[in-house]
mmCIF file of C-alpha atoms in Angstrom:
data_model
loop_
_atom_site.group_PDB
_atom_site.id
_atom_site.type_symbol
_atom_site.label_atom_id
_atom_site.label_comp_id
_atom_site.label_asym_id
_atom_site.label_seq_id
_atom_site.Cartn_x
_atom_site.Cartn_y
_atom_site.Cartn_z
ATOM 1 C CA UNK A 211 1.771 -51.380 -40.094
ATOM 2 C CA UNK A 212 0.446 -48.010 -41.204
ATOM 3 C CA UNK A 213 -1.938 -48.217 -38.109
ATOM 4 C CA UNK A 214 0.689 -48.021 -35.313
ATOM 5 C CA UNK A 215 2.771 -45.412 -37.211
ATOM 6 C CA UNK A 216 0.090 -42.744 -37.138
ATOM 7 C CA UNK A 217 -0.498 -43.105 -33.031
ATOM 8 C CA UNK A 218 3.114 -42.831 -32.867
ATOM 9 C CA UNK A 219 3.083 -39.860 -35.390
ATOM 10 C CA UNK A 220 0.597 -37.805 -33.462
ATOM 11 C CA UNK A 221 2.123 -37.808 -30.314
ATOM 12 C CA UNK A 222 5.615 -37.322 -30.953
ATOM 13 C CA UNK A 223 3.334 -34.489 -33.187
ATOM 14 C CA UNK A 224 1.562 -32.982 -30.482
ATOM 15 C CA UNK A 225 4.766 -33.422 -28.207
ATOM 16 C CA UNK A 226 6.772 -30.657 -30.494
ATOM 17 C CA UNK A 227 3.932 -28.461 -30.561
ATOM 18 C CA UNK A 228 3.537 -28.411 -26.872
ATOM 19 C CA UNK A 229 6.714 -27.635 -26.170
ATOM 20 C CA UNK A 230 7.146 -24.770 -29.135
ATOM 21 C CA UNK A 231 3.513 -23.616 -27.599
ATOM 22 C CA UNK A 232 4.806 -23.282 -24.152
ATOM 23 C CA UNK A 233 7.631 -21.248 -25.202
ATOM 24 C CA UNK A 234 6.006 -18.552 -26.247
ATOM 25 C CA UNK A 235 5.371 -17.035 -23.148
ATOM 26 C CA UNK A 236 5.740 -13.428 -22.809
ATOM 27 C CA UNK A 237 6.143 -10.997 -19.558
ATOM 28 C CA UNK A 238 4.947 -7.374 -19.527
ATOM 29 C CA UNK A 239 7.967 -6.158 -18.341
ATOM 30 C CA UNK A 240 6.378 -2.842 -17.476
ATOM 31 C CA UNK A 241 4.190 -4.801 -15.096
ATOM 32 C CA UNK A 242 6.740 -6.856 -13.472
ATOM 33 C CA UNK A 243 9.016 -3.931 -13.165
ATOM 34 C CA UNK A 244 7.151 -0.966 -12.277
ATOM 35 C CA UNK A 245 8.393 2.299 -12.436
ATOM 36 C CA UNK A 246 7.362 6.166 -10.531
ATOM 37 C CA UNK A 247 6.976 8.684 -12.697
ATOM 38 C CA UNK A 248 10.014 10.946 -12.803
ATOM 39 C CA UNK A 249 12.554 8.215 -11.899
ATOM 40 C CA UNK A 250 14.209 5.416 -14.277
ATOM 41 C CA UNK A 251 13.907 2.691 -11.610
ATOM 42 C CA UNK A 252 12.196 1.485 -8.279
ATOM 43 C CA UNK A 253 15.624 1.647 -6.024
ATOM 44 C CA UNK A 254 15.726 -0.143 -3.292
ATOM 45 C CA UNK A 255 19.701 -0.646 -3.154
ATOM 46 C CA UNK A 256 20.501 2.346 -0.882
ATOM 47 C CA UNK A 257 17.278 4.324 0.102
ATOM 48 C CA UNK A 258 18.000 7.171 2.617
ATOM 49 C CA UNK A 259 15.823 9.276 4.374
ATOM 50 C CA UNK A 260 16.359 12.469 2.887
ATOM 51 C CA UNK A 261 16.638 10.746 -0.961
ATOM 52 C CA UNK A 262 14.221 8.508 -0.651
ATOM 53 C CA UNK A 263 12.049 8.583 2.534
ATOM 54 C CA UNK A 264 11.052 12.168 2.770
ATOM 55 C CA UNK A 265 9.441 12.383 -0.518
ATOM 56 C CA UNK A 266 7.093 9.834 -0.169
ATOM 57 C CA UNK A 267 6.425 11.234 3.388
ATOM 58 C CA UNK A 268 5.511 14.847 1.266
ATOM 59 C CA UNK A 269 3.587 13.143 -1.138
ATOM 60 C CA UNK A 270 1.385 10.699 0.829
ATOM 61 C CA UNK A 271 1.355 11.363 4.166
ATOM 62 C CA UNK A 272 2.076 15.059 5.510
ATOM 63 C CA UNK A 273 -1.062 16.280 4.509
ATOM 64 C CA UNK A 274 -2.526 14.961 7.262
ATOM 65 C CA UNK A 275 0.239 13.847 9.543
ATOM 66 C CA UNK A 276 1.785 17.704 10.042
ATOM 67 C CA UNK A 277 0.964 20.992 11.189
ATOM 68 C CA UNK A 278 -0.160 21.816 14.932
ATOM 69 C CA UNK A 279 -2.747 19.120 15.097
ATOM 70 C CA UNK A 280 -1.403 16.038 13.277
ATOM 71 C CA UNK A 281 -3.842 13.015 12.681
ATOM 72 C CA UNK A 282 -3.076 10.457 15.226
ATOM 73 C CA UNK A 283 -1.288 12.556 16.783
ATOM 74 C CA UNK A 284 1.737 11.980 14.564
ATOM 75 C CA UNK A 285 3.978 14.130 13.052
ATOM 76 C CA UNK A 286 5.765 12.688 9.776
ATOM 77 C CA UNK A 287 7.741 16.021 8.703
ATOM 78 C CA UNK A 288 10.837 15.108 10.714
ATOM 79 C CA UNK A 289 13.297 12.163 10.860
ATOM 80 C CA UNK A 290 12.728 11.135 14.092
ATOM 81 C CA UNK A 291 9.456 11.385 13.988
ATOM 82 C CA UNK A 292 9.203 8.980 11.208
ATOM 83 C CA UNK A 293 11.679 6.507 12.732
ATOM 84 C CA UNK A 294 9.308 6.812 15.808
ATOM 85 C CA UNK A 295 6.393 5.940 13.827
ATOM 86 C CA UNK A 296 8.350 2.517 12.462
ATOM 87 C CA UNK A 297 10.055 1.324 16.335
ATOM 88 C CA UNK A 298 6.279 1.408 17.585
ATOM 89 C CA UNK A 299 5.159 -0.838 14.508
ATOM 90 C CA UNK A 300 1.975 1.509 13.067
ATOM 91 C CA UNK A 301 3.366 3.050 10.724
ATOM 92 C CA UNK A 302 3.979 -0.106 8.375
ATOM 93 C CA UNK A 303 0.954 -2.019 9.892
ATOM 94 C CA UNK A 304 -0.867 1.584 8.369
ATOM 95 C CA UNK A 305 0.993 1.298 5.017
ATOM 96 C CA UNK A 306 0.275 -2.104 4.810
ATOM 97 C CA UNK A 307 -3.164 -2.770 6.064
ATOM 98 C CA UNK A 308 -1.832 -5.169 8.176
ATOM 99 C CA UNK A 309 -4.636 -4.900 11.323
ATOM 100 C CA UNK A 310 -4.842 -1.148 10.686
ATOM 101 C CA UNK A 311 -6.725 0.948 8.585
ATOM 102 C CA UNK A 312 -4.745 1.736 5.508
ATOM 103 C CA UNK A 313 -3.141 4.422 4.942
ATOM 104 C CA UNK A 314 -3.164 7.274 3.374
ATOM 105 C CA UNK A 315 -6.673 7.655 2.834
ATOM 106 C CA UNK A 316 -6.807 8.461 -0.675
ATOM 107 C CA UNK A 317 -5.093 5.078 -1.268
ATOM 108 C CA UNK A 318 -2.427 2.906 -0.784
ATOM 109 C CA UNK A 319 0.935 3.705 -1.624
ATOM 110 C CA UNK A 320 2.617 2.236 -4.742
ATOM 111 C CA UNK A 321 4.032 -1.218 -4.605
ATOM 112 C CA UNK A 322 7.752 0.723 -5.477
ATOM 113 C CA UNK A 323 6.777 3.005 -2.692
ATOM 114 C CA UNK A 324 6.158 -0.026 -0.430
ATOM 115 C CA UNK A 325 9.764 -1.635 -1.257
ATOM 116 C CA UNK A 326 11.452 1.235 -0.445
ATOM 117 C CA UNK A 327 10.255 1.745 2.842
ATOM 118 C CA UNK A 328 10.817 -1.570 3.783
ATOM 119 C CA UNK A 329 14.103 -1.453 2.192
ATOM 120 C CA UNK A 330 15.171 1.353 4.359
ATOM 121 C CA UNK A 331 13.632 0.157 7.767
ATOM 122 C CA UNK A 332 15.902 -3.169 7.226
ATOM 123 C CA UNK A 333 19.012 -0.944 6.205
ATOM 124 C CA UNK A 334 18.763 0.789 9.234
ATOM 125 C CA UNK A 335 17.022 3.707 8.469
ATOM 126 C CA UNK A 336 19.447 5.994 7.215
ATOM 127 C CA UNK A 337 19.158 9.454 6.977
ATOM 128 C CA UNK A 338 21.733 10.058 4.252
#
């Protein structure tokens, strides 16, 4: 009798502490929700042009797209410009890697960075 009770004893045993094990799990929630420096959240609910857009343009890009003699020959200090640079489909395929060499240069842009743009090109790129 005291044999079958103990088989039965350990698994219903190692049954409770699988399932207390398993939830322990724990997130980073820094690393699932990354944030820029200077800003309290990666928005991607209403990303303009002007708010959103043309700083990251600043920052990563017009150092080498601007000026008399852009690289590539393209220009991202301007609106249009940039809009031109998504409706011919390099300027994401550059951000992204995607069959084109990465850009910028010095690295790729932030994942937050990343989101926005896209979140703008599928809102229709607004400028403000």
């Amino acid at each position: 009798m005291n044999t079958t009770l103990l088989p039965r004893l350990l698994a219903c045993s190692s049954f409770v502490l699988l399932i207390s094990l398993s939830s322990c799990y724990y997130d980073n929630e820094e690393a699932l929700y990354p944030v820029r420096p200077g800003t309290s959240s990666c928005d991607t609910a209403n990303p303009t042009y002007a708010l959103t857009i043309q700083p990251i343009m600043q920052n990563n890009c017009q150092g080498c797209h601007s000026g008399s003699a852009p690289s590539g020959n393209l220009d991202l200090t301007t609106l249009d410009n940039v809009i031109a640079g998504v409706n011919n489909h390099h300027l994401m395929g550059h951000v992204m890697g995607n069959s084109y060499s990465l850009m910028p240069t010095t690295g790729s842009l932030s994942d937050c960075n990343i989101a926005e743009l896209n979140a703008w090109i599928i809102k229709g790129m607004p400028a403000k």
